mmCIF file of C-alpha atoms in Angstrom:
data_model
loop_
_atom_site.group_PDB
_atom_site.id
_atom_site.type_symbol
_atom_site.label_atom_id
_atom_site.label_comp_id
_atom_site.label_asym_id
_atom_site.label_seq_id
_atom_site.Cartn_x
_atom_site.Cartn_y
_atom_site.Cartn_z
ATOM 1 C CA MET A 1 7.090 -33.729 -4.507
ATOM 2 C CA ARG A 2 5.119 -30.585 -3.160
ATOM 3 C CA SER A 3 6.254 -28.239 -6.082
ATOM 4 C CA TRP A 4 5.581 -30.913 -8.663
ATOM 5 C CA THR A 5 1.786 -30.939 -7.060
ATOM 6 C CA ALA A 6 1.796 -26.930 -7.138
ATOM 7 C CA MET A 7 2.554 -27.144 -10.792
ATOM 8 C CA SER A 8 0.148 -29.648 -11.680
ATOM 9 C CA ASP A 9 -2.503 -27.837 -9.751
ATOM 10 C CA LEU A 10 -1.373 -24.652 -11.682
ATOM 11 C CA VAL A 11 -1.547 -26.024 -15.088
ATOM 12 C CA ARG A 12 -5.107 -27.616 -14.026
ATOM 13 C CA ARG A 13 -6.496 -24.440 -13.094
ATOM 14 C CA ALA A 14 -5.088 -22.548 -16.230
ATOM 15 C CA ARG A 15 -6.631 -25.080 -18.687
ATOM 16 C CA TRP A 16 -9.456 -23.203 -20.143
ATOM 17 C CA PRO A 17 -8.067 -19.810 -20.257
ATOM 18 C CA ALA A 18 -4.990 -21.352 -21.740
ATOM 19 C CA VAL A 19 -6.977 -23.400 -24.515
ATOM 20 C CA LEU A 20 -8.914 -20.054 -25.161
ATOM 21 C CA LEU A 21 -5.923 -18.055 -25.566
ATOM 22 C CA ALA A 22 -4.130 -20.603 -27.563
ATOM 23 C CA ALA A 23 -7.053 -20.824 -29.847
ATOM 24 C CA LEU A 24 -7.066 -16.926 -30.549
ATOM 25 C CA ALA A 25 -3.278 -17.042 -31.277
ATOM 26 C CA ALA A 26 -3.103 -20.002 -33.308
ATOM 27 C CA GLY A 27 -6.285 -20.612 -34.836
ATOM 28 C CA PHE A 28 -6.857 -17.619 -36.962
ATOM 29 C CA GLY A 29 -4.081 -17.482 -39.604
ATOM 30 C CA GLY A 30 -0.514 -18.001 -39.746
ATOM 31 C CA PRO A 31 2.510 -15.463 -39.732
ATOM 32 C CA GLY A 32 1.853 -13.011 -42.630
ATOM 33 C CA THR A 33 2.958 -9.407 -43.377
ATOM 34 C CA LEU A 34 0.704 -6.248 -42.860
ATOM 35 C CA GLY A 35 -1.124 -4.925 -46.150
ATOM 36 C CA ALA A 36 -0.124 -1.560 -47.750
ATOM 37 C CA GLU A 37 -3.212 -0.113 -46.409
ATOM 38 C CA ARG A 38 -2.129 -0.701 -42.576
ATOM 39 C CA SER A 39 1.446 0.157 -41.123
ATOM 40 C CA PHE A 40 0.553 0.099 -37.328
ATOM 41 C CA PHE A 41 -1.584 -1.837 -34.935
ATOM 42 C CA GLY A 42 -2.834 0.397 -32.476
ATOM 43 C CA PRO A 43 -2.441 0.850 -28.757
ATOM 44 C CA LEU A 44 -3.642 -1.723 -25.948
ATOM 45 C CA PRO A 45 -6.977 -1.348 -25.114
ATOM 46 C CA ALA A 46 -6.564 -1.413 -21.192
ATOM 47 C CA LEU A 47 -9.433 -0.908 -18.901
ATOM 48 C CA ASP A 48 -9.394 -0.418 -15.169
ATOM 49 C CA PHE A 49 -9.386 -4.045 -14.514
ATOM 50 C CA HIS A 50 -10.147 -3.769 -10.921
ATOM 51 C CA PRO A 51 -13.346 -5.733 -10.265
ATOM 52 C CA LEU A 52 -15.321 -3.359 -8.513
ATOM 53 C CA LYS A 53 -14.505 -0.583 -10.800
ATOM 54 C CA MET A 54 -15.176 -2.845 -14.115
ATOM 55 C CA LEU A 55 -18.713 -2.171 -13.218
ATOM 56 C CA PHE A 56 -18.684 1.007 -14.932
ATOM 57 C CA LEU A 57 -17.941 2.120 -18.464
ATOM 58 C CA HIS A 58 -14.110 3.059 -19.461
ATOM 59 C CA LEU A 59 -12.779 4.607 -22.540
ATOM 60 C CA PRO A 60 -9.772 2.580 -23.504
ATOM 61 C CA ALA A 61 -7.139 3.883 -25.990
ATOM 62 C CA GLU A 62 -7.933 3.623 -29.601
ATOM 63 C CA ALA A 63 -6.353 4.532 -32.681
ATOM 64 C CA ALA A 64 -8.008 6.480 -35.675
ATOM 65 C CA VAL A 65 -10.917 5.073 -37.276
ATOM 66 C CA LEU A 66 -11.020 2.220 -39.627
ATOM 67 C CA GLN A 67 -8.569 2.588 -42.508
ATOM 68 C CA ALA A 68 -9.238 3.091 -46.083
ATOM 69 C CA GLY A 69 -10.226 -0.223 -47.802
ATOM 70 C CA THR A 70 -11.878 -1.698 -44.690
ATOM 71 C CA ARG A 71 -15.686 -1.606 -44.015
ATOM 72 C CA TRP A 72 -15.615 -3.358 -40.813
ATOM 73 C CA ARG A 73 -13.680 -5.482 -38.406
ATOM 74 C CA ILE A 74 -14.124 -8.090 -35.423
ATOM 75 C CA GLU A 75 -12.004 -8.210 -32.301
ATOM 76 C CA LEU A 76 -11.788 -11.060 -29.694
ATOM 77 C CA GLU A 77 -10.143 -10.216 -26.327
ATOM 78 C CA ALA A 78 -9.191 -12.419 -23.455
ATOM 79 C CA VAL A 79 -7.938 -10.781 -20.161
ATOM 80 C CA GLU A 80 -6.774 -12.342 -16.940
ATOM 81 C CA THR A 81 -6.634 -10.257 -13.787
ATOM 82 C CA ASN A 82 -5.338 -10.845 -10.526
ATOM 83 C CA THR A 83 -6.635 -8.832 -7.574
ATOM 84 C CA ILE A 84 -5.524 -9.113 -3.906
ATOM 85 C CA ALA A 85 -6.227 -5.934 -1.328
ATOM 86 C CA SER A 86 -7.279 -6.096 2.362
ATOM 87 C CA THR A 87 -7.821 -3.611 4.878
ATOM 88 C CA SER A 88 -7.855 -4.449 8.793
ATOM 89 C CA ALA A 89 -10.914 -5.555 10.363
ATOM 90 C CA ALA A 90 -10.481 -2.456 12.767
ATOM 91 C CA SER A 91 -10.782 0.075 9.885
ATOM 92 C CA LEU A 92 -13.846 2.179 8.942
ATOM 93 C CA ALA A 93 -14.406 -0.013 5.516
ATOM 94 C CA PRO A 94 -12.875 -3.511 5.821
ATOM 95 C CA LEU A 95 -12.513 -5.062 2.517
ATOM 96 C CA LEU A 96 -10.777 -8.399 1.274
ATOM 97 C CA PHE A 97 -10.454 -8.736 -2.282
ATOM 98 C CA ASP A 98 -8.368 -11.938 -3.507
ATOM 99 C CA LEU A 99 -9.527 -13.302 -6.803
ATOM 100 C CA GLU A 100 -9.227 -13.528 -10.288
ATOM 101 C CA THR A 101 -11.420 -12.263 -13.000
ATOM 102 C CA THR A 102 -11.361 -13.488 -16.509
ATOM 103 C CA ARG A 103 -12.790 -11.063 -19.159
ATOM 104 C CA VAL A 104 -13.615 -12.273 -22.634
ATOM 105 C CA ALA A 105 -15.044 -9.677 -24.973
ATOM 106 C CA VAL A 106 -16.125 -9.851 -28.304
ATOM 107 C CA ALA A 107 -16.649 -6.855 -30.369
ATOM 108 C CA ALA A 108 -17.368 -5.516 -33.865
ATOM 109 C CA ARG A 109 -17.007 -2.081 -35.589
ATOM 110 C CA GLY A 110 -18.048 -0.808 -38.957
ATOM 111 C CA LYS A 111 -18.090 2.316 -41.157
ATOM 112 C CA VAL A 112 -21.340 4.468 -41.002
ATOM 113 C CA GLY A 113 -21.079 6.223 -44.227
ATOM 114 C CA SER A 114 -17.793 7.404 -45.473
ATOM 115 C CA ARG A 115 -15.918 8.165 -42.277
ATOM 116 C CA ALA A 116 -17.674 7.542 -39.157
ATOM 117 C CA GLU A 117 -17.669 4.223 -37.033
ATOM 118 C CA LEU A 118 -20.018 2.251 -34.946
ATOM 119 C CA SER A 119 -19.038 -0.276 -32.443
ATOM 120 C CA VAL A 120 -20.633 -2.978 -30.277
ATOM 121 C CA ARG A 121 -18.665 -4.692 -27.267
ATOM 122 C CA LEU A 122 -20.061 -7.791 -25.563
ATOM 123 C CA PRO A 123 -17.987 -8.749 -22.272
ATOM 124 C CA LEU A 124 -18.342 -12.346 -20.478
ATOM 125 C CA LEU A 125 -17.010 -12.456 -17.175
ATOM 126 C CA ARG A 126 -15.596 -15.002 -14.829
ATOM 127 C CA ARG A 127 -14.878 -14.469 -11.351
ATOM 128 C CA TRP A 128 -12.759 -17.410 -9.656
ATOM 129 C CA GLY A 129 -9.632 -18.514 -7.802
ATOM 130 C CA GLY A 130 -7.506 -18.432 -10.806
ATOM 131 C CA PHE A 131 -4.044 -19.840 -11.173
ATOM 132 C CA LEU A 132 -1.761 -16.798 -10.831
ATOM 133 C CA ASP A 133 -1.054 -16.482 -7.200
ATOM 134 C CA PRO A 134 2.072 -18.651 -6.965
ATOM 135 C CA VAL A 135 3.816 -17.292 -10.327
ATOM 136 C CA ILE A 136 3.254 -13.457 -9.056
ATOM 137 C CA ALA A 137 4.533 -14.413 -5.608
ATOM 138 C CA ASP A 138 7.477 -15.983 -7.182
ATOM 139 C CA VAL A 139 8.259 -12.999 -9.490
ATOM 140 C CA GLU A 140 7.660 -10.345 -6.693
ATOM 141 C CA ARG A 141 9.947 -12.243 -4.331
ATOM 142 C CA ALA A 142 12.672 -12.251 -6.992
ATOM 143 C CA LEU A 143 12.471 -8.650 -7.484
ATOM 144 C CA GLY A 144 12.247 -7.638 -3.650
ATOM 145 C CA VAL A 145 9.063 -5.859 -4.221
ATOM 146 C CA LEU A 146 6.451 -8.530 -2.533
ATOM 147 C CA ASN A 147 3.148 -7.467 -2.085
ATOM 148 C CA PRO A 148 2.350 -7.163 1.909
ATOM 149 C CA ASP A 149 -0.722 -9.267 1.555
ATOM 150 C CA ARG A 150 1.121 -11.984 -0.436
ATOM 151 C CA ALA A 151 4.117 -11.801 2.149
ATOM 152 C CA ALA A 152 1.533 -12.711 4.671
ATOM 153 C CA GLY A 153 0.622 -15.648 2.814
ATOM 154 C CA LYS A 154 -3.032 -14.550 2.175
ATOM 155 C CA PRO A 155 -3.481 -15.549 -1.727
ATOM 156 C CA GLU A 156 -4.714 -19.055 -1.988
ATOM 157 C CA ASN A 157 -6.191 -19.138 -5.371
ATOM 158 C CA ALA A 158 -9.353 -18.830 -3.896
ATOM 159 C CA VAL A 159 -12.294 -16.245 -4.209
ATOM 160 C CA ARG A 160 -12.713 -13.805 -1.310
ATOM 161 C CA TYR A 161 -14.719 -10.801 -2.202
ATOM 162 C CA ARG A 162 -15.874 -8.725 0.547
ATOM 163 C CA LEU A 163 -16.636 -5.261 1.533
ATOM 164 C CA VAL A 164 -18.050 -3.854 4.707
ATOM 165 C CA LEU A 165 -19.024 -0.209 5.377
ATOM 166 C CA GLU A 166 -20.248 1.326 8.879
ATOM 167 C CA GLY A 167 -20.623 -1.993 10.254
ATOM 168 C CA SER A 168 -22.810 -3.206 7.332
ATOM 169 C CA GLU A 169 -21.945 -5.847 4.941
ATOM 170 C CA VAL A 170 -22.195 -4.469 1.648
ATOM 171 C CA PHE A 171 -21.384 -7.787 -0.322
ATOM 172 C CA ASP A 172 -19.654 -11.165 0.100
ATOM 173 C CA LEU A 173 -19.493 -12.927 -3.084
ATOM 174 C CA GLY A 174 -18.300 -16.057 -4.258
ATOM 175 C CA GLY A 175 -17.113 -17.560 -7.785
ATOM 176 C CA ALA A 176 -19.736 -16.766 -10.766
ATOM 177 C CA ALA A 177 -20.009 -16.389 -14.381
ATOM 178 C CA GLY A 178 -22.112 -14.316 -16.705
ATOM 179 C CA LEU A 179 -22.545 -11.447 -19.192
ATOM 180 C CA GLY A 180 -21.274 -8.097 -18.330
ATOM 181 C CA ASP A 181 -22.587 -4.502 -19.498
ATOM 182 C CA ILE A 182 -22.786 -4.258 -23.448
ATOM 183 C CA ALA A 183 -21.017 -1.148 -24.679
ATOM 184 C CA ILE A 184 -22.063 0.741 -27.763
ATOM 185 C CA GLY A 185 -19.813 3.637 -29.222
ATOM 186 C CA PHE A 186 -19.715 6.001 -31.889
ATOM 187 C CA ARG A 187 -16.512 7.707 -33.227
ATOM 188 C CA ARG A 188 -15.887 10.360 -36.050
ATOM 189 C CA PRO A 189 -12.949 12.085 -37.218
ATOM 190 C CA VAL A 190 -12.898 15.871 -36.496
ATOM 191 C CA TRP A 191 -9.583 17.216 -37.795
ATOM 192 C CA SER A 192 -6.517 15.930 -39.732
ATOM 193 C CA SER A 193 -3.359 17.325 -40.819
ATOM 194 C CA ARG A 194 -2.509 18.151 -44.573
ATOM 195 C CA SER A 195 -0.384 15.098 -44.996
ATOM 196 C CA GLY A 196 -2.607 12.666 -43.216
ATOM 197 C CA ALA A 197 0.050 11.533 -40.609
ATOM 198 C CA THR A 198 -2.284 13.020 -37.620
ATOM 199 C CA GLU A 199 -5.742 12.546 -37.276
ATOM 200 C CA LEU A 200 -8.340 13.771 -34.292
ATOM 201 C CA VAL A 201 -11.451 11.592 -33.480
ATOM 202 C CA ALA A 202 -14.332 12.551 -31.337
ATOM 203 C CA ARG A 203 -16.060 9.502 -29.540
ATOM 204 C CA VAL A 204 -19.193 8.984 -27.735
ATOM 205 C CA GLU A 205 -20.057 5.564 -26.012
ATOM 206 C CA VAL A 206 -22.773 4.305 -23.683
ATOM 207 C CA GLU A 207 -22.841 1.045 -21.637
ATOM 208 C CA LEU A 208 -26.203 -0.759 -21.225
ATOM 209 C CA PRO A 209 -27.373 -2.454 -17.921
ATOM 210 C CA THR A 210 -27.091 -5.977 -19.273
ATOM 211 C CA GLY A 211 -24.931 -7.640 -16.742
ATOM 212 C CA SER A 212 -26.162 -8.911 -13.407
ATOM 213 C CA ASP A 213 -26.148 -5.944 -10.797
ATOM 214 C CA GLU A 214 -26.778 -8.599 -7.901
ATOM 215 C CA ARG A 215 -23.365 -10.654 -9.051
ATOM 216 C CA LEU A 216 -21.600 -7.468 -9.602
ATOM 217 C CA PHE A 217 -21.017 -7.755 -13.299
ATOM 218 C CA GLY A 218 -22.741 -4.630 -13.989
ATOM 219 C CA ASN A 219 -23.883 -1.396 -12.055
ATOM 220 C CA GLY A 220 -27.563 -1.852 -13.230
ATOM 221 C CA ARG A 221 -27.602 1.505 -14.749
ATOM 222 C CA LEU A 222 -26.872 3.329 -18.024
ATOM 223 C CA ASP A 223 -23.290 4.988 -18.329
ATOM 224 C CA ALA A 224 -22.145 7.475 -20.835
ATOM 225 C CA GLY A 225 -18.785 8.990 -21.785
ATOM 226 C CA VAL A 226 -17.508 11.177 -24.393
ATOM 227 C CA GLY A 227 -13.682 11.677 -25.308
ATOM 228 C CA ILE A 228 -11.169 12.354 -28.004
ATOM 229 C CA ASP A 229 -8.419 10.135 -29.691
ATOM 230 C CA VAL A 230 -5.602 11.570 -31.496
ATOM 231 C CA THR A 231 -3.000 9.306 -33.667
ATOM 232 C CA HIS A 232 0.094 10.482 -35.188
ATOM 233 C CA ARG A 233 1.974 7.993 -37.403
ATOM 234 C CA GLY A 234 5.751 8.273 -38.917
ATOM 235 C CA ARG A 235 7.700 6.090 -40.564
ATOM 236 C CA HIS A 236 8.597 3.611 -38.075
ATOM 237 C CA THR A 237 6.486 5.018 -34.855
ATOM 238 C CA ALA A 238 3.043 5.874 -33.829
ATOM 239 C CA VAL A 239 1.983 7.862 -31.015
ATOM 240 C CA TYR A 240 -1.674 7.522 -29.602
ATOM 241 C CA GLY A 241 -3.511 9.869 -27.082
ATOM 242 C CA THR A 242 -6.842 9.131 -25.721
ATOM 243 C CA ALA A 243 -8.812 11.437 -23.075
ATOM 244 C CA GLY A 244 -12.418 11.313 -21.854
ATOM 245 C CA VAL A 245 -14.789 11.708 -18.951
ATOM 246 C CA VAL A 246 -17.603 9.069 -17.867
ATOM 247 C CA ARG A 247 -20.635 9.462 -15.984
ATOM 248 C CA PRO A 248 -21.381 6.451 -14.334
ATOM 249 C CA GLY A 249 -24.606 5.420 -12.629
ATOM 250 C CA ASP A 250 -24.545 4.650 -9.140
ATOM 251 C CA PRO A 251 -24.715 0.824 -8.658
ATOM 252 C CA ALA A 252 -28.294 -0.696 -8.214
ATOM 253 C CA SER A 253 -27.679 -3.317 -5.786
ATOM 254 C CA VAL A 254 -24.874 -1.993 -3.414
ATOM 255 C CA PRO A 255 -25.060 1.576 -1.551
ATOM 256 C CA LEU A 256 -21.963 2.911 -3.254
ATOM 257 C CA ASP A 257 -22.150 6.557 -5.106
ATOM 258 C CA ALA A 258 -20.666 6.905 -8.216
ATOM 259 C CA GLU A 259 -19.201 10.324 -9.849
ATOM 260 C CA LEU A 260 -17.823 11.612 -12.864
ATOM 261 C CA PHE A 261 -14.413 10.512 -13.572
ATOM 262 C CA ALA A 262 -11.843 10.315 -16.279
ATOM 263 C CA ASP A 263 -9.685 8.132 -18.506
ATOM 264 C CA ALA A 264 -6.533 8.737 -20.291
ATOM 265 C CA ALA A 265 -3.734 7.102 -21.960
ATOM 266 C CA LEU A 266 -0.338 7.783 -24.039
ATOM 267 C CA ALA A 267 1.038 5.201 -26.036
ATOM 268 C CA VAL A 268 3.904 4.796 -28.399
ATOM 269 C CA GLU A 269 4.178 2.080 -30.994
ATOM 270 C CA TYR A 270 7.473 1.045 -32.669
ATOM 271 C CA ARG A 271 7.499 -0.931 -35.774
ATOM 272 C CA TRP A 272 10.618 -2.954 -36.285
ATOM 273 C CA SER A 273 9.321 -4.820 -39.332
ATOM 274 C CA ARG A 274 6.357 -5.242 -41.764
ATOM 275 C CA ARG A 275 4.913 -7.702 -39.584
ATOM 276 C CA SER A 276 5.458 -6.913 -36.089
ATOM 277 C CA SER A 277 5.924 -4.162 -33.506
ATOM 278 C CA ALA A 278 5.956 -3.232 -29.815
ATOM 279 C CA THR A 279 3.853 -0.737 -27.518
ATOM 280 C CA VAL A 280 4.767 1.096 -24.434
ATOM 281 C CA GLN A 281 1.827 2.677 -22.977
ATOM 282 C CA LEU A 282 0.766 4.562 -19.759
ATOM 283 C CA ASP A 283 -2.733 4.730 -18.710
ATOM 284 C CA TYR A 284 -4.382 6.750 -16.225
ATOM 285 C CA HIS A 285 -7.860 5.783 -14.671
ATOM 286 C CA GLY A 286 -9.772 8.145 -12.210
ATOM 287 C CA SER A 287 -11.886 6.722 -9.365
ATOM 288 C CA PRO A 288 -15.625 6.649 -9.738
ATOM 289 C CA PHE A 289 -15.851 6.401 -5.751
ATOM 290 C CA ARG A 290 -15.808 8.882 -3.287
ATOM 291 C CA GLY A 291 -17.045 9.426 0.107
ATOM 292 C CA PRO A 292 -16.147 7.171 3.535
ATOM 293 C CA LEU A 293 -14.382 4.411 1.386
ATOM 294 C CA PRO A 294 -10.971 2.857 1.905
ATOM 295 C CA GLN A 295 -8.138 4.251 -0.216
ATOM 296 C CA GLU A 296 -8.117 1.254 -2.377
ATOM 297 C CA LEU A 297 -11.262 2.294 -4.047
ATOM 298 C CA ARG A 298 -11.181 6.122 -3.970
ATOM 299 C CA GLN A 299 -7.602 6.555 -5.158
ATOM 300 C CA ASP A 300 -6.828 6.936 -8.860
ATOM 301 C CA LEU A 301 -4.760 4.780 -10.794
ATOM 302 C CA TYR A 302 -1.723 4.714 -13.223
ATOM 303 C CA GLU A 303 -0.692 1.667 -15.086
ATOM 304 C CA LEU A 304 1.982 0.674 -17.277
ATOM 305 C CA GLY A 305 1.001 -1.339 -20.434
ATOM 306 C CA LEU A 306 3.586 -3.491 -22.786
ATOM 307 C CA ALA A 307 2.569 -5.109 -25.741
ATOM 308 C CA VAL A 308 3.921 -6.994 -28.814
ATOM 309 C CA ASN A 309 1.886 -7.243 -32.118
ATOM 310 C CA TRP A 310 2.430 -9.236 -35.143
ATOM 311 C CA ALA A 311 0.533 -9.966 -38.199
ATOM 312 C CA ALA A 312 -1.693 -13.328 -38.679
ATOM 313 C CA GLY A 313 -2.462 -12.858 -42.293
ATOM 314 C CA ARG A 314 -2.861 -9.755 -44.400
ATOM 315 C CA ARG A 315 -5.819 -8.449 -42.526
ATOM 316 C CA ALA A 316 -5.479 -9.660 -39.381
ATOM 317 C CA TRP A 317 -3.122 -9.482 -36.096
ATOM 318 C CA ILE A 318 -2.717 -10.329 -32.497
ATOM 319 C CA GLN A 319 -1.627 -8.335 -29.688
ATOM 320 C CA LEU A 320 -0.246 -9.950 -26.568
ATOM 321 C CA GLY A 321 -0.145 -7.547 -23.598
ATOM 322 C CA LEU A 322 0.883 -7.187 -19.947
ATOM 323 C CA VAL A 323 -0.913 -4.271 -17.625
ATOM 324 C CA GLU A 324 1.088 -3.550 -14.441
ATOM 325 C CA ASN A 325 -0.117 -1.169 -11.913
ATOM 326 C CA LEU A 326 2.081 1.843 -10.780
ATOM 327 C CA THR A 327 -0.364 2.708 -8.110
ATOM 328 C CA VAL A 328 -0.420 -0.281 -5.701
ATOM 329 C CA ARG A 329 -3.350 0.013 -3.421
ATOM 330 C CA PRO A 330 -6.319 0.735 -5.583
ATOM 331 C CA ALA A 331 -5.355 -1.505 -8.467
ATOM 332 C CA ALA A 332 -5.637 -4.960 -9.987
ATOM 333 C CA ASP A 333 -2.152 -6.545 -9.392
ATOM 334 C CA VAL A 334 -1.450 -7.639 -12.791
ATOM 335 C CA SER A 335 -3.449 -8.318 -16.213
ATOM 336 C CA LEU A 336 -2.434 -10.371 -19.037
ATOM 337 C CA ALA A 337 -4.068 -9.689 -22.403
ATOM 338 C CA LEU A 338 -4.465 -11.358 -25.800
ATOM 339 C CA ARG A 339 -6.425 -9.878 -28.679
ATOM 340 C CA TRP A 340 -7.124 -11.000 -32.231
ATOM 341 C CA VAL A 341 -8.579 -8.514 -34.838
ATOM 342 C CA ARG A 342 -9.831 -9.142 -38.002
ATOM 343 C CA GLU A 343 -10.659 -6.403 -40.633
ATOM 344 C CA PHE A 344 -12.823 -7.054 -43.836
#
């Protein structure tokens, strides 16, 4: 009876994210094959999904700019992230993060001139108790890698989001929903091989302070970043690389200092048919935080990403991804992502 009640509660809590993901997956066209103008889908645009580090701009992995015959495209992305981390009350900076963050992003990108590309990304955020805790605990227990906080029975599908520094409470927040910081990007190819199989792209992005800094949906400052993307396409395999640096602004509402940090990613996509492929990806996210903070906030992060991609019409595709941290302490525990892309 207890297990049935737990399952019913899981279904109830997952209802609105599940409806959204199902709509993205099923509502925009049936199975199809890729058009001749596109043979690969691209990497997984993974961020550092830790709720406190999402205050800042990140430079996710990207493929080369829009393909020939495409003027613009729209993207819808939904990511569900589970985070649990805690330190003892006797530590210099006690923290307790036990929550889930739902991030739904709407993005549009279009060509400027013959080759350059301009993009806008608008994220909507929800911080809540979520529904993944019992699922993750069962999987970790089966694999013998149970998170110490999970072993102690701390996750309760509740929102606990608290940080204390030098005896003073920095924040103690509950559930909330709202607009995040809007990002605007510009990319332009700077080099390509004679065959066109390899392309190097320069990128510049800024993030506007549109999210509420008081509810920690943004840092209340302007962030800026620069980077490069490289793509190499073979017959059945594509390799993607991204590297960049971000200059974040210090959060306006909390006494935390932010410093220059780096983002990087390496991804390999293998196409096993004209309408489907799989991607394996390694992401690096430098920490924007320094100073007298717990290791959970200061340590850099490595993550492993896995994605499957399939065509949903001649000029649309869907990407389903999983992001798992390789560095345990500073990371969001696990993230599930679903992205729908349509080119015009």
